[in-house]
């Protein structure tokens, strides 16, 4: 294999380039990126960058010296629209065909938008650097009333940042308990109470009927009829994997690119990595897309080996891990909160918001949640075992 095209100039894409070179691959690497930016770090977009504490330069994941060593041809501001595994080409929106022997699909995901909001000023999603720049400009402009739709981790981080900027923030969540799917009911209530701890109104169990406004949003009408005044609305209602460009390629798509444990798509010379890759995971006990920073970096090594050897080598057993910074609290989660897993606080106490809880299934630790106890958390995360092993034991 003398040429590899990485579609997606993301953390996952760059990590795969690094892994390919670390494995000794010295052939041509082309990186296609829909954004005009070289790879940058996304987690600060909803925190330090949004608040104005971090500049664009500090988001960069690599520098000119590293990129020179990696010897990559960058095709930025280009969108892939078709993959032909038989002809071994990736077609770009402008009509260019990139010939390649290997393909890394690292196209990530895009935020879901609220229906009927096209062209309505003041309505935002947050996924890209350009999204963050647009939202930051309005937040720093002092528009006072912010409504965040969706109390997931991104929505909560945006709410926390807007609150620290001195704005009036309301969070709307359709589910009765925010984060219940990720943390379970008990700990979902605990973590989401950070909003009320800091005077941010959290409205649960109601959806959004419509946004009000002519040229610019002025309010949010809830499904129960209430109207929330709003100068800025941020929608954090989930993402969808970027797979439309793979139609007709033979690559199996089902809420992401379906892969085996070695990131292979089943088509020789084509692997997937990062948020778009749906791989079997022993911790979740199913095929799953793991939208975590750590997964993108670790999975890239597996994808690179599979691509170069032609043999799908299972990834090292590592518990999914992510973190979130909200209201000056560090939230860390590792493992998978499987159905039936019950949390037990093993250090600290919930009321102080400084604690660590271990989730056990059939007596076996399968997940750990920590607020503001990073050292203790890091010790416990190494003790986790997959949910399937917990059941088997």
XYZ file of C-alpha atoms in Angstrom, residues 89-370:
282
model
C -11.217 6.759 -5.583
C -12.625 9.378 -3.238
C -14.628 11.996 -5.135
C -14.709 15.557 -3.821
C -17.539 18.065 -4.185
C -15.615 20.012 -6.810
C -15.349 16.935 -9.023
C -11.786 15.949 -8.206
C -11.066 12.227 -7.888
C -8.423 11.250 -5.338
C -6.900 7.889 -6.228
C -5.938 5.844 -3.206
C -5.179 2.307 -2.092
C -6.395 2.730 1.474
C -9.183 4.807 3.009
C -9.703 5.951 6.585
C -13.253 7.166 7.250
C -12.996 9.781 10.008
C -15.849 12.104 9.062
C -17.284 12.365 12.572
C -20.810 13.618 13.215
C -22.906 16.760 12.786
C -25.277 18.315 15.319
C -28.985 17.832 14.881
C -30.858 21.073 14.327
C -34.279 22.253 15.411
C -36.866 22.160 12.619
C -37.998 25.480 11.224
C -34.989 27.484 12.430
C -33.110 28.004 9.155
C -32.206 31.645 8.739
C -33.355 32.614 12.233
C -30.608 34.674 13.851
C -29.590 33.881 17.409
C -30.065 30.107 17.063
C -26.900 28.038 17.394
C -25.490 24.548 17.488
C -21.971 23.840 18.718
C -19.701 21.371 16.998
C -17.083 23.214 14.966
C -14.676 26.061 15.519
C -16.809 28.289 13.306
C -19.898 27.371 15.377
C -18.033 28.347 18.540
C -16.822 31.627 17.070
C -20.363 32.636 16.102
C -21.807 31.700 19.494
C -18.939 33.320 21.406
C -19.446 36.605 19.591
C -23.063 36.755 20.731
C -22.367 35.622 24.289
C -19.597 38.168 24.732
C -21.821 40.830 23.198
C -23.844 40.664 26.404
C -27.190 39.468 25.056
C -28.712 38.617 28.434
C -31.163 35.721 28.017
C -29.876 32.328 26.912
C -31.989 29.197 26.498
C -30.134 25.896 26.090
C -32.225 23.068 24.657
C -30.869 19.736 25.815
C -29.247 19.030 29.183
C -26.636 16.600 27.899
C -22.967 17.225 28.556
C -22.461 19.739 25.728
C -25.616 21.643 26.635
C -24.630 21.678 30.288
C -21.149 22.985 29.474
C -22.584 25.787 27.334
C -25.031 26.672 30.121
C -22.184 26.732 32.644
C -20.054 28.972 30.421
C -22.927 31.388 29.731
C -23.662 31.542 33.455
C -20.032 32.424 34.221
C -20.322 35.255 31.713
C -23.097 36.676 33.852
C -25.994 35.820 31.536
C -29.440 34.576 32.531
C -29.588 30.915 31.511
C -32.459 28.435 31.283
C -31.918 24.790 30.327
C -34.771 22.782 28.788
C -34.667 18.977 28.796
C -37.352 16.717 27.308
C -36.481 13.783 29.579
C -37.708 13.732 33.183
C -34.146 13.097 34.395
C -31.170 14.589 32.509
C -28.282 12.210 31.766
C -30.311 9.195 32.896
C -29.193 7.197 29.861
C -25.532 7.879 30.592
C -25.476 7.833 34.410
C -28.681 6.206 35.588
C -31.524 7.963 37.383
C -29.877 8.501 40.777
C -26.624 10.013 39.520
C -28.340 11.802 36.641
C -30.271 13.768 39.249
C -27.116 14.479 41.240
C -25.023 15.734 38.327
C -27.836 17.782 36.772
C -28.408 19.470 40.139
C -25.223 21.448 39.446
C -27.481 23.764 37.436
C -29.739 24.617 40.355
C -26.720 24.800 42.681
C -25.597 27.807 40.652
C -28.945 29.467 40.067
C -29.521 28.180 36.540
C -33.123 27.194 35.894
C -33.543 23.600 34.676
C -36.905 22.612 33.168
C -37.306 18.864 32.672
C -39.980 16.664 31.159
C -41.083 19.093 28.468
C -40.144 19.494 24.842
C -39.964 22.515 22.557
C -43.002 23.322 20.412
C -41.458 26.166 18.416
C -39.086 29.103 18.429
C -40.623 32.562 18.310
C -39.259 35.415 16.224
C -39.254 36.900 12.747
C -35.661 37.583 11.704
C -34.184 36.864 15.133
C -35.278 34.543 17.916
C -37.152 36.241 20.750
C -38.515 33.277 22.660
C -39.013 29.530 23.025
C -42.509 28.076 23.249
C -42.511 24.821 25.217
C -44.786 21.863 24.559
C -46.738 22.686 27.726
C -47.509 26.196 26.438
C -45.008 28.196 28.480
C -42.946 30.807 26.657
C -39.341 31.515 27.633
C -37.914 34.883 26.511
C -34.656 34.282 24.645
C -31.988 36.388 22.935
C -29.824 33.336 22.194
C -30.898 29.700 21.773
C -28.400 26.863 21.740
C -29.605 23.446 20.579
C -27.779 20.500 22.098
C -30.110 17.750 20.929
C -27.645 15.156 19.724
C -25.682 14.417 16.575
C -25.929 12.270 13.480
C -22.897 10.513 11.950
C -21.624 11.908 8.649
C -22.189 8.926 6.371
C -24.332 10.258 3.490
C -21.298 10.412 1.209
C -20.893 6.625 1.520
C -24.187 5.822 -0.241
C -23.608 3.234 -2.964
C -20.095 2.421 -1.783
C -20.933 -0.939 -0.262
C -19.842 0.265 3.174
C -22.464 -0.854 5.707
C -24.048 2.105 7.478
C -26.369 1.927 10.472
C -26.108 4.896 12.848
C -22.510 5.169 11.765
C -20.110 2.990 9.802
C -20.499 -0.598 10.981
C -17.088 -2.070 11.772
C -15.615 -5.082 13.479
C -13.508 -4.731 16.624
C -10.465 -3.877 14.509
C -12.202 -0.928 12.802
C -12.499 -2.829 9.514
C -15.584 -2.075 7.421
C -15.463 -5.464 5.717
C -14.239 -3.837 2.489
C -10.508 -4.424 1.981
C -8.470 -1.291 2.528
C -11.292 0.676 4.157
C -11.411 1.351 7.911
C -13.362 3.781 10.079
C -12.372 5.586 13.246
C -13.732 8.094 15.759
C -17.289 9.346 16.224
C -18.466 7.888 12.912
C -17.257 4.332 13.635
C -19.754 1.885 15.154
C -17.713 -0.968 16.558
C -18.496 -3.813 18.952
C -17.509 -2.732 22.419
C -17.152 -5.219 25.272
C -18.132 -2.586 27.811
C -21.347 -1.503 26.122
C -22.099 -5.102 25.101
C -23.148 -3.997 21.609
C -22.047 -2.153 18.502
C -21.700 1.459 19.559
C -20.292 4.782 18.497
C -18.111 6.083 21.319
C -18.024 9.881 20.996
C -15.119 10.433 23.372
C -11.783 12.209 22.931
C -9.868 9.262 24.370
C -11.598 6.790 22.063
C -10.569 8.764 18.970
C -6.905 8.613 19.938
C -6.855 4.972 21.046
C -8.996 3.621 18.216
C -6.730 5.266 15.644
C -3.890 2.890 16.536
C -6.120 -0.120 15.947
C -7.406 1.243 12.634
C -3.863 1.920 11.415
C -2.696 -1.621 12.189
C -5.730 -3.148 10.520
C -5.253 -1.020 7.401
C -1.546 -1.761 7.056
C -1.653 -5.494 7.811
C -4.964 -6.341 6.163
C -5.802 -8.283 9.316
C -8.403 -6.966 11.719
C -6.714 -6.965 15.095
C -9.033 -6.380 18.081
C -8.430 -3.220 20.042
C -6.849 -3.398 23.506
C -9.442 -3.752 26.246
C -9.945 -0.230 27.541
C -12.937 1.229 29.344
C -14.663 4.146 27.571
C -13.728 7.361 29.324
C -14.785 10.989 29.117
C -14.882 14.110 31.230
C -16.883 17.301 31.445
C -16.206 20.633 33.142
C -19.313 22.356 34.499
C -19.597 25.171 37.037
C -15.931 24.672 38.005
C -16.564 20.990 38.734
C -14.701 18.213 36.931
C -17.006 15.298 36.079
C -15.318 12.065 34.999
C -16.960 8.859 33.823
C -15.407 5.557 32.797
C -16.943 2.263 31.745
C -20.565 1.708 30.840
C -23.586 2.067 33.107
C -25.228 -1.177 32.046
C -28.903 -1.895 32.800
C -29.145 -3.099 36.363
C -25.862 -1.535 37.455
C -26.261 0.265 40.781
C -24.028 3.140 41.963
C -22.384 3.169 45.382
C -20.558 6.206 46.729
C -17.176 4.883 47.873
C -15.383 8.140 48.634
C -16.581 11.614 49.617
C -20.236 12.568 49.771
C -22.840 13.669 47.254
C -23.922 16.809 49.110
C -20.448 18.337 48.923
C -20.263 17.544 45.182
C -16.911 15.902 45.879
C -17.356 12.156 45.583
C -16.686 8.993 43.604
C -19.307 6.338 42.881
C -18.745 2.837 41.537
C -21.454 1.094 39.519
C -21.631 -2.652 40.065
C -23.452 -5.348 38.160
C -23.720 -8.708 39.872
C -21.117 -7.403 42.327
C -18.571 -6.540 39.632
C -17.479 -2.910 38.993
C -18.495 -1.882 35.454
C -18.388 1.935 35.667
C -17.141 4.749 37.848
C -18.326 8.346 38.203
C -16.388 11.058 39.973
